[in-house]
Amino acid sequence: MDRLDNTIRPYAWGSTTAIPKLLGAEPTGEPQAEMWMGAHPGAPSRTERGTLVEVIEADPERELGAEAVAKFGPHLPFLLKILAAGAPLSLQVHPNLAQAKEGYEDEEARGIPVDAGHRNYKDANHKPELICALTEFDGLCGFRDPLRAADLMDGLGVDSLKPYVDLLHAHPEDAALREVLTAILAADPDEMAHTVSEAAAACSRLGGDYAPYADIAHHYPGDPGVIAAMLLNYVRLQPGEALFLGAGIPHAYLNGLGVEIMANSDNVLRCGLTPKHVDVPELLRVVRFEAGDAGVLRPEAAPDGEEVYETPIDEFRLSRYVLPEGTVAHDLTRATPQILLCTAGSVRIGEHELTPGRSVFVPAGEKAEVSGAGTVFRATVVA
């Protein structure tokens, strides 16, 4: 069992206080957006045996287990993070596995450098993900009913939004959503900037349901993603609630602290709220134009006090244990690799005392018992 020393990524949208507060550390004044736990080559966790990449490469079957290696290959198939949003992240979607393979092979064949700003596919993997709130957590997830989106836009009283309102009343709804998103992203930049400015002023004046969009516009003035965001469901998660983001589902995290887990991929197609490259044709190929609610997840009770966040994929499985004072030790031994993360209280796992923000890697089959009073998230795979 290895205690993990994890890298904190200083992305501009990160909160300056949330991760330091969790860790019991003094803020540096700089944004601290994500703390990565895993074997992603961009920022692998460090152990006394080397980086987690090196540890796994030295003996994949010992560290990951034969079943996980047979199913996913000799690599840890998930990345666990603590995510702290102090400002909205980009509006984005992720490809499915077939789209990722096709897109990656195409860009490789065309000789586009993997670090090029206009490259869409960094690897050939999909990137389903799950975010579980540790604090109140605001986000956008999936298309709302087109008529509700039309009412939201119409209520701003901005004349240049009227064509979008009219399109959203068309049928079928998937075609209406596609046409409106296409029109927003293809609009003249100067005209769109003026529309966003008018819409932002109206959102600030009206408040209520419009307040999130006023805040988005404050961070991204003139960005067409502000209008695109009105097509999506706004959701506020309470601590312990989660969202699963499958392929093709447009989403953006707005504010809050959470535990995030995803397949080990960097593939992101952006829709807006970003200065980065937006490939509109490829985006429209990947987006699923299906309206529905945000699909808030709550953990389901499993044996021995485990609470599981059920998802339809196998690359990761996230669960938690909420341990009250006086709880007897729980045996967490599994035949698959695990990362165990403390987010509240103080717990002992093997020889390691964990306080909030601290984590350990447990090789497949290695004995792991947890005791103490606190909250522990367990990240593993379904093999």
CSV table of C-alpha atoms in Angstrom, one decimal:
chain,number,residue,atom,x,y,z
A,1,MET,CA,0.0,0.0,0.0
A,2,ASP,CA,1.4,3.4,-1.0
A,3,ARG,CA,0.7,6.8,0.4
A,4,LEU,CA,0.3,9.2,-2.6
A,5,ASP,CA,1.9,12.6,-3.0
A,6,ASN,CA,-0.3,14.3,-5.6
A,7,THR,CA,0.1,17.2,-8.0
A,8,ILE,CA,-2.2,20.3,-7.8
A,9,ARG,CA,-2.9,21.9,-11.2
A,10,PRO,CA,-3.1,25.7,-11.2
A,11,TYR,CA,-5.6,26.2,-14.0
A,12,ALA,CA,-7.0,29.8,-14.1
A,13,TRP,CA,-10.6,28.8,-13.2
A,14,GLY,CA,-9.5,27.1,-10.0
A,15,SER,CA,-10.5,28.3,-6.5
A,16,THR,CA,-7.8,30.0,-4.5
A,17,THR,CA,-9.1,28.7,-1.2
A,18,ALA,CA,-11.1,25.4,-1.5
A,19,ILE,CA,-8.3,22.9,-1.8
A,20,PRO,CA,-6.1,24.6,0.8
A,21,LYS,CA,-9.1,24.6,3.2
A,22,LEU,CA,-9.6,20.9,2.6
A,23,LEU,CA,-6.0,20.1,3.2
A,24,GLY,CA,-5.7,22.4,6.2
A,25,ALA,CA,-3.1,24.5,4.4
A,26,GLU,CA,-2.6,28.2,3.9
A,27,PRO,CA,-3.8,29.6,0.5
A,28,THR,CA,-1.0,30.7,-1.8
A,29,GLY,CA,-3.1,33.3,-3.5
A,30,GLU,CA,-2.8,31.3,-6.8
A,31,PRO,CA,-5.7,29.2,-8.2
A,32,GLN,CA,-5.6,25.6,-7.2
A,33,ALA,CA,-8.0,23.8,-9.6
A,34,GLU,CA,-7.4,20.1,-9.5
A,35,MET,CA,-5.5,17.6,-7.5
A,36,TRP,CA,-4.7,14.5,-9.5
A,37,MET,CA,-4.5,11.0,-8.0
A,38,GLY,CA,-3.5,8.2,-10.4
A,39,ALA,CA,-1.1,7.2,-13.1
A,40,HIS,CA,-1.8,9.8,-15.8
A,41,PRO,CA,1.5,10.6,-17.5
A,42,GLY,CA,0.8,14.3,-17.3
A,43,ALA,CA,1.0,14.4,-13.5
A,44,PRO,CA,1.3,10.9,-12.0
A,45,SER,CA,1.1,10.5,-8.2
A,46,ARG,CA,4.4,9.9,-6.4
A,47,THR,CA,5.1,7.1,-3.9
A,48,GLU,CA,8.2,5.9,-2.0
A,49,ARG,CA,8.6,3.4,-4.8
A,50,GLY,CA,8.6,6.0,-7.6
A,51,THR,CA,5.8,7.5,-9.6
A,52,LEU,CA,2.6,5.4,-9.8
A,53,VAL,CA,3.3,5.0,-13.5
A,54,GLU,CA,6.7,3.5,-12.7
A,55,VAL,CA,5.2,1.3,-10.0
A,56,ILE,CA,2.6,-0.2,-12.3
A,57,GLU,CA,4.9,-0.6,-15.2
A,58,ALA,CA,7.3,-2.6,-13.1
A,59,ASP,CA,4.7,-5.3,-12.4
A,60,PRO,CA,1.2,-4.6,-13.9
A,61,GLU,CA,-0.4,-7.9,-12.8
A,62,ARG,CA,0.8,-7.5,-9.2
A,63,GLU,CA,-0.4,-3.9,-8.9
A,64,LEU,CA,-3.6,-4.1,-11.0
A,65,GLY,CA,-4.5,-7.7,-10.9
A,66,ALA,CA,-4.7,-10.2,-13.8
A,67,GLU,CA,-8.4,-9.5,-14.5
A,68,ALA,CA,-8.0,-5.8,-14.8
A,69,VAL,CA,-4.9,-6.1,-17.0
A,70,ALA,CA,-6.8,-8.6,-19.3
A,71,LYS,CA,-9.7,-6.1,-19.6
A,72,PHE,CA,-8.0,-2.7,-19.7
A,73,GLY,CA,-4.4,-3.4,-20.4
A,74,PRO,CA,-1.3,-2.8,-18.2
A,75,HIS,CA,-2.4,0.7,-17.2
A,76,LEU,CA,-4.6,2.2,-14.5
A,77,PRO,CA,-7.8,3.0,-16.5
A,78,PHE,CA,-9.1,5.8,-14.3
A,79,LEU,CA,-7.9,9.2,-13.0
A,80,LEU,CA,-9.3,10.4,-9.6
A,81,LYS,CA,-9.3,14.2,-8.8
A,82,ILE,CA,-10.3,16.7,-6.3
A,83,LEU,CA,-11.8,19.5,-8.4
A,84,ALA,CA,-12.2,23.1,-7.1
A,85,ALA,CA,-14.0,25.4,-9.5
A,86,GLY,CA,-13.8,29.1,-8.6
A,87,ALA,CA,-15.0,30.2,-12.1
A,88,PRO,CA,-16.9,28.3,-14.8
A,89,LEU,CA,-15.0,25.7,-16.8
A,90,SER,CA,-15.4,25.5,-20.6
A,91,LEU,CA,-18.6,24.2,-22.0
A,92,GLN,CA,-17.6,20.8,-23.4
A,93,VAL,CA,-18.4,17.3,-24.6
A,94,HIS,CA,-16.5,14.1,-24.8
A,95,PRO,CA,-16.5,11.5,-27.6
A,96,ASN,CA,-17.6,7.9,-27.3
A,97,LEU,CA,-14.9,5.2,-27.8
A,98,ALA,CA,-15.5,4.7,-31.5
A,99,GLN,CA,-15.4,8.5,-32.2
A,100,ALA,CA,-12.2,8.8,-30.1
A,101,LYS,CA,-10.5,6.1,-32.0
A,102,GLU,CA,-11.6,7.4,-35.4
A,103,GLY,CA,-10.7,11.0,-34.5
A,104,TYR,CA,-7.3,10.1,-33.1
A,105,GLU,CA,-6.3,7.9,-36.0
A,106,ASP,CA,-7.4,10.7,-38.5
A,107,GLU,CA,-5.4,13.4,-36.7
A,108,GLU,CA,-2.4,11.0,-36.4
A,109,ALA,CA,-2.6,10.3,-40.2
A,110,ARG,CA,-2.7,14.0,-41.0
A,111,GLY,CA,0.4,14.6,-38.9
A,112,ILE,CA,-1.2,17.0,-36.4
A,113,PRO,CA,1.2,17.3,-33.4
A,114,VAL,CA,-0.5,15.9,-30.3
A,115,ASP,CA,0.2,19.2,-28.4
A,116,ALA,CA,-1.1,21.4,-31.2
A,117,GLY,CA,-3.7,23.9,-30.1
A,118,HIS,CA,-6.2,22.9,-32.8
A,119,ARG,CA,-5.9,19.2,-32.1
A,120,ASN,CA,-9.1,17.5,-30.8
A,121,TYR,CA,-8.0,14.0,-29.9
A,122,LYS,CA,-5.0,13.5,-27.6
A,123,ASP,CA,-5.6,9.8,-27.4
A,124,ALA,CA,-7.8,7.0,-28.7
A,125,ASN,CA,-9.9,6.6,-25.5
A,126,HIS,CA,-13.3,7.9,-24.4
A,127,LYS,CA,-13.7,10.0,-21.3
A,128,PRO,CA,-16.9,9.3,-19.3
A,129,GLU,CA,-16.7,11.1,-15.9
A,130,LEU,CA,-18.5,11.4,-12.6
A,131,ILE,CA,-18.4,14.4,-10.3
A,132,CYS,CA,-19.5,14.1,-6.7
A,133,ALA,CA,-20.1,17.2,-4.6
A,134,LEU,CA,-18.2,17.9,-1.4
A,135,THR,CA,-19.8,21.3,-1.1
A,136,GLU,CA,-22.7,22.9,-2.9
A,137,PHE,CA,-21.7,22.5,-6.5
A,138,ASP,CA,-23.2,24.3,-9.5
A,139,GLY,CA,-23.1,22.9,-13.0
A,140,LEU,CA,-24.7,22.6,-16.4
A,141,CYS,CA,-25.5,19.1,-17.7
A,142,GLY,CA,-27.4,18.0,-20.8
A,143,PHE,CA,-30.0,19.9,-22.9
A,144,ARG,CA,-33.1,21.2,-21.2
A,145,ASP,CA,-36.5,21.0,-22.9
A,146,PRO,CA,-36.3,23.3,-25.9
A,147,LEU,CA,-39.5,25.1,-24.9
A,148,ARG,CA,-38.0,25.8,-21.5
A,149,ALA,CA,-34.9,27.1,-23.1
A,150,ALA,CA,-37.0,29.3,-25.4
A,151,ASP,CA,-38.9,30.7,-22.4
A,152,LEU,CA,-35.6,31.5,-20.6
A,153,MET,CA,-34.2,33.3,-23.6
A,154,ASP,CA,-37.4,35.1,-24.4
A,155,GLY,CA,-37.7,36.4,-20.9
A,156,LEU,CA,-34.5,38.5,-21.4
A,157,GLY,CA,-36.3,40.8,-23.9
A,158,VAL,CA,-33.2,40.8,-26.2
A,159,ASP,CA,-34.3,41.2,-29.9
A,160,SER,CA,-31.3,39.4,-31.3
A,161,LEU,CA,-32.3,36.2,-29.4
A,162,LYS,CA,-35.7,36.1,-31.1
A,163,PRO,CA,-34.5,33.9,-34.0
A,164,TYR,CA,-33.2,31.3,-31.5
A,165,VAL,CA,-36.5,31.4,-29.6
A,166,ASP,CA,-38.4,30.7,-32.8
A,167,LEU,CA,-36.1,27.9,-33.8
A,168,LEU,CA,-36.5,26.3,-30.4
A,169,HIS,CA,-40.3,26.0,-31.0
A,170,ALA,CA,-39.7,23.9,-34.1
A,171,HIS,CA,-40.0,20.1,-34.3
A,172,PRO,CA,-38.5,17.6,-33.8
A,173,GLU,CA,-36.7,18.8,-30.7
A,174,ASP,CA,-33.3,17.2,-31.6
A,175,ALA,CA,-33.3,19.1,-34.9
A,176,ALA,CA,-34.3,22.3,-33.1
A,177,LEU,CA,-31.5,22.0,-30.6
A,178,ARG,CA,-28.9,21.2,-33.3
A,179,GLU,CA,-30.0,24.2,-35.4
A,180,VAL,CA,-29.8,26.7,-32.5
A,181,LEU,CA,-26.4,25.5,-31.2
A,182,THR,CA,-25.1,25.6,-34.8
A,183,ALA,CA,-26.5,29.1,-35.3
A,184,ILE,CA,-25.0,30.4,-32.0
A,185,LEU,CA,-21.5,29.0,-32.8
A,186,ALA,CA,-21.6,30.2,-36.4
A,187,ALA,CA,-22.8,33.7,-35.6
A,188,ASP,CA,-20.7,36.8,-36.5
A,189,PRO,CA,-18.4,37.3,-33.5
A,190,ASP,CA,-19.1,41.0,-33.2
A,191,GLU,CA,-22.8,40.6,-33.4
A,192,MET,CA,-22.7,37.7,-30.9
A,193,ALA,CA,-20.6,39.8,-28.5
A,194,HIS,CA,-23.3,42.5,-28.6
A,195,THR,CA,-26.0,40.0,-28.0
A,196,VAL,CA,-24.1,38.5,-25.1
A,197,SER,CA,-23.6,41.9,-23.6
A,198,GLU,CA,-27.3,42.7,-23.8
A,199,ALA,CA,-28.2,39.3,-22.4
A,200,ALA,CA,-25.7,39.6,-19.5
A,201,ALA,CA,-27.2,43.0,-18.5
A,202,ALA,CA,-30.7,41.6,-18.5
A,203,CYS,CA,-29.6,38.5,-16.5
A,204,SER,CA,-28.0,40.8,-13.9
A,205,ARG,CA,-31.1,42.9,-13.7
A,206,LEU,CA,-33.5,40.0,-13.4
A,207,GLY,CA,-31.5,37.7,-11.1
A,208,GLY,CA,-33.2,34.6,-9.9
A,209,ASP,CA,-33.0,31.9,-12.5
A,210,TYR,CA,-30.9,34.2,-14.6
A,211,ALA,CA,-28.2,34.8,-12.0
A,212,PRO,CA,-25.9,31.9,-13.1
A,213,TYR,CA,-25.8,33.2,-16.6
A,214,ALA,CA,-24.9,36.7,-15.4
A,215,ASP,CA,-21.9,35.1,-13.5
A,216,ILE,CA,-20.9,33.1,-16.6
A,217,ALA,CA,-21.0,36.3,-18.7
A,218,HIS,CA,-18.9,38.1,-16.1
A,219,HIS,CA,-16.1,35.6,-16.5
A,220,TYR,CA,-16.5,35.2,-20.3
A,221,PRO,CA,-17.8,38.6,-21.7
A,222,GLY,CA,-18.9,38.3,-25.3
A,223,ASP,CA,-18.4,34.5,-25.5
A,224,PRO,CA,-21.1,32.7,-27.5
A,225,GLY,CA,-21.0,30.0,-24.8
A,226,VAL,CA,-23.0,32.3,-22.5
A,227,ILE,CA,-26.0,31.9,-24.9
A,228,ALA,CA,-25.3,28.2,-25.5
A,229,ALA,CA,-25.3,27.6,-21.7
A,230,MET,CA,-29.0,28.6,-21.7
A,231,LEU,CA,-29.8,25.5,-23.7
A,232,LEU,CA,-28.6,23.3,-20.8
A,233,ASN,CA,-30.0,22.2,-17.5
A,234,TYR,CA,-28.7,24.2,-14.6
A,235,VAL,CA,-28.2,22.1,-11.5
A,236,ARG,CA,-27.0,22.7,-7.9
A,237,LEU,CA,-25.7,19.6,-6.3
A,238,GLN,CA,-25.8,19.2,-2.5
A,239,PRO,CA,-22.9,17.4,-0.8
A,240,GLY,CA,-23.0,13.7,-1.6
A,241,GLU,CA,-24.9,14.2,-4.8
A,242,ALA,CA,-23.3,13.5,-8.2
A,243,LEU,CA,-23.6,13.8,-12.0
A,244,PHE,CA,-22.5,11.2,-14.5
A,245,LEU,CA,-21.3,12.7,-17.9
A,246,GLY,CA,-21.5,10.2,-20.7
A,247,ALA,CA,-20.3,10.6,-24.2
A,248,GLY,CA,-21.9,13.5,-26.2
A,249,ILE,CA,-23.5,15.2,-23.2
A,250,PRO,CA,-22.7,18.9,-23.1
A,251,HIS,CA,-21.7,20.1,-19.7
A,252,ALA,CA,-19.8,22.7,-17.7
A,253,TYR,CA,-18.8,22.9,-14.0
A,254,LEU,CA,-19.5,26.4,-12.6
A,255,ASN,CA,-18.5,26.6,-8.9
A,256,GLY,CA,-17.8,24.3,-6.0
A,257,LEU,CA,-15.6,21.5,-4.6
A,258,GLY,CA,-16.0,17.9,-5.6
A,259,VAL,CA,-14.4,14.5,-6.2
A,260,GLU,CA,-14.2,13.7,-9.9
A,261,ILE,CA,-13.3,10.4,-11.5
A,262,MET,CA,-12.9,9.7,-15.2
A,263,ALA,CA,-11.5,7.3,-17.8
A,264,ASN,CA,-7.9,8.1,-18.3
A,265,SER,CA,-8.2,10.4,-21.3
A,266,ASP,CA,-7.7,14.0,-22.4
A,267,ASN,CA,-10.2,14.1,-25.2
A,268,VAL,CA,-12.3,17.3,-24.9
A,269,LEU,CA,-14.4,19.1,-27.6
A,270,ARG,CA,-15.3,22.6,-26.5
A,271,CYS,CA,-18.5,24.5,-27.2
A,272,GLY,CA,-17.6,27.8,-25.6
A,273,LEU,CA,-16.6,29.7,-22.4
A,274,THR,CA,-13.0,29.3,-23.5
A,275,PRO,CA,-10.2,31.0,-25.5
A,276,LYS,CA,-9.2,27.6,-26.8
A,277,HIS,CA,-10.0,26.0,-30.1
A,278,VAL,CA,-13.6,25.2,-31.0
A,279,ASP,CA,-14.0,22.8,-33.9
A,280,VAL,CA,-17.7,23.3,-34.7
A,281,PRO,CA,-18.1,20.5,-37.3
A,282,GLU,CA,-16.4,17.9,-35.1
A,283,LEU,CA,-18.4,19.2,-32.1
A,284,LEU,CA,-21.7,18.8,-33.9
A,285,ARG,CA,-20.7,15.2,-34.9
A,286,VAL,CA,-20.1,14.3,-31.3
A,287,VAL,CA,-22.9,16.1,-29.4
A,288,ARG,CA,-26.0,14.1,-28.5
A,289,PHE,CA,-29.0,16.4,-29.2
A,290,GLU,CA,-31.3,14.8,-26.6
A,291,ALA,CA,-33.3,16.8,-24.0
A,292,GLY,CA,-33.8,15.5,-20.5
A,293,ASP,CA,-33.2,16.3,-16.9
A,294,ALA,CA,-29.6,16.5,-15.5
A,295,GLY,CA,-29.9,13.0,-13.9
A,296,VAL,CA,-28.6,13.8,-10.3
A,297,LEU,CA,-27.2,10.6,-8.7
A,298,ARG,CA,-27.4,9.7,-5.1
A,299,PRO,CA,-25.3,6.8,-3.7
A,300,GLU,CA,-26.9,3.4,-3.3
A,301,ALA,CA,-26.4,1.3,-0.2
A,302,ALA,CA,-24.2,-1.8,-0.6
A,303,PRO,CA,-23.1,-4.3,2.0
A,304,ASP,CA,-20.8,-3.2,4.9
A,305,GLY,CA,-21.8,0.4,4.8
A,306,GLU,CA,-20.5,1.1,1.3
A,307,GLU,CA,-22.4,3.7,-0.8
A,308,VAL,CA,-22.0,3.2,-4.5
A,309,TYR,CA,-22.4,5.7,-7.3
A,310,GLU,CA,-23.8,3.5,-10.1
A,311,THR,CA,-22.6,4.2,-13.6
A,312,PRO,CA,-22.9,2.2,-16.9
A,313,ILE,CA,-19.1,1.9,-17.6
A,314,ASP,CA,-16.4,-0.3,-16.2
A,315,GLU,CA,-13.2,1.9,-16.3
A,316,PHE,CA,-14.1,3.2,-12.9
A,317,ARG,CA,-16.3,2.6,-9.9
A,318,LEU,CA,-16.7,5.3,-7.2
A,319,SER,CA,-18.1,4.7,-3.8
A,320,ARG,CA,-17.8,6.1,-0.3
A,321,TYR,CA,-17.8,5.1,3.4
A,322,VAL,CA,-19.2,7.6,6.0
A,323,LEU,CA,-17.7,6.3,9.2
A,324,PRO,CA,-19.1,7.5,12.5
A,325,GLU,CA,-17.1,7.6,15.7
A,326,GLY,CA,-16.8,4.1,17.1
A,327,THR,CA,-17.2,2.3,13.8
A,328,VAL,CA,-15.5,-1.1,13.7
A,329,ALA,CA,-12.9,-1.6,11.0
A,330,HIS,CA,-14.1,-2.2,7.5
A,331,ASP,CA,-12.3,-4.7,5.3
A,332,LEU,CA,-11.8,-2.9,1.9
A,333,THR,CA,-9.7,-5.6,0.3
A,334,ARG,CA,-10.5,-6.1,-3.4
A,335,ALA,CA,-9.2,-8.1,-6.4
A,336,THR,CA,-8.9,-4.8,-8.3
A,337,PRO,CA,-6.6,-1.8,-7.7
A,338,GLN,CA,-7.9,1.0,-5.5
A,339,ILE,CA,-7.3,4.6,-4.6
A,340,LEU,CA,-8.7,5.5,-1.2
A,341,LEU,CA,-9.2,9.2,-0.5
A,342,CYS,CA,-10.2,10.8,2.8
A,343,THR,CA,-12.4,13.9,2.5
A,344,ALA,CA,-13.5,14.4,6.1
A,345,GLY,CA,-12.4,13.4,9.6
A,346,SER,CA,-9.4,11.2,10.3
A,347,VAL,CA,-9.1,7.5,9.3
A,348,ARG,CA,-6.4,4.8,9.4
A,349,ILE,CA,-5.9,2.6,6.4
A,350,GLY,CA,-3.3,0.0,7.0
A,351,GLU,CA,-0.3,1.9,8.5
A,352,HIS,CA,-1.4,5.2,7.1
A,353,GLU,CA,-3.3,7.9,8.9
A,354,LEU,CA,-5.3,9.9,6.4
A,355,THR,CA,-6.8,13.4,7.0
A,356,PRO,CA,-8.8,15.3,4.4
A,357,GLY,CA,-7.2,15.4,0.9
A,358,ARG,CA,-4.8,12.5,1.6
A,359,SER,CA,-4.9,9.3,-0.3
A,360,VAL,CA,-3.3,5.8,-0.7
A,361,PHE,CA,-3.0,3.4,-3.6
A,362,VAL,CA,-3.9,-0.2,-2.8
A,363,PRO,CA,-2.6,-2.9,-5.2
A,364,ALA,CA,-5.1,-5.6,-6.3
A,365,GLY,CA,-5.7,-8.1,-3.6
A,366,GLU,CA,-3.7,-6.3,-0.9
A,367,LYS,CA,-5.2,-6.3,2.6
A,368,ALA,CA,-6.9,-3.0,3.3
A,369,GLU,CA,-8.8,-2.1,6.5
A,370,VAL,CA,-10.2,1.3,7.3
A,371,SER,CA,-11.1,2.5,10.8
A,372,GLY,CA,-11.6,5.9,12.4
A,373,ALA,CA,-14.3,8.6,12.0
A,374,GLY,CA,-14.6,10.3,8.7
A,375,THR,CA,-15.5,10.0,5.0
A,376,VAL,CA,-13.5,7.8,2.6
A,377,PHE,CA,-14.0,7.6,-1.2
A,378,ARG,CA,-13.0,4.4,-2.9
A,379,ALA,CA,-12.0,4.5,-6.6
A,380,THR,CA,-11.6,1.2,-8.4
A,381,VAL,CA,-12.6,-0.7,-11.6
A,382,VAL,CA,-15.2,-3.2,-12.6
A,383,ALA,CA,-13.3,-6.2,-13.8
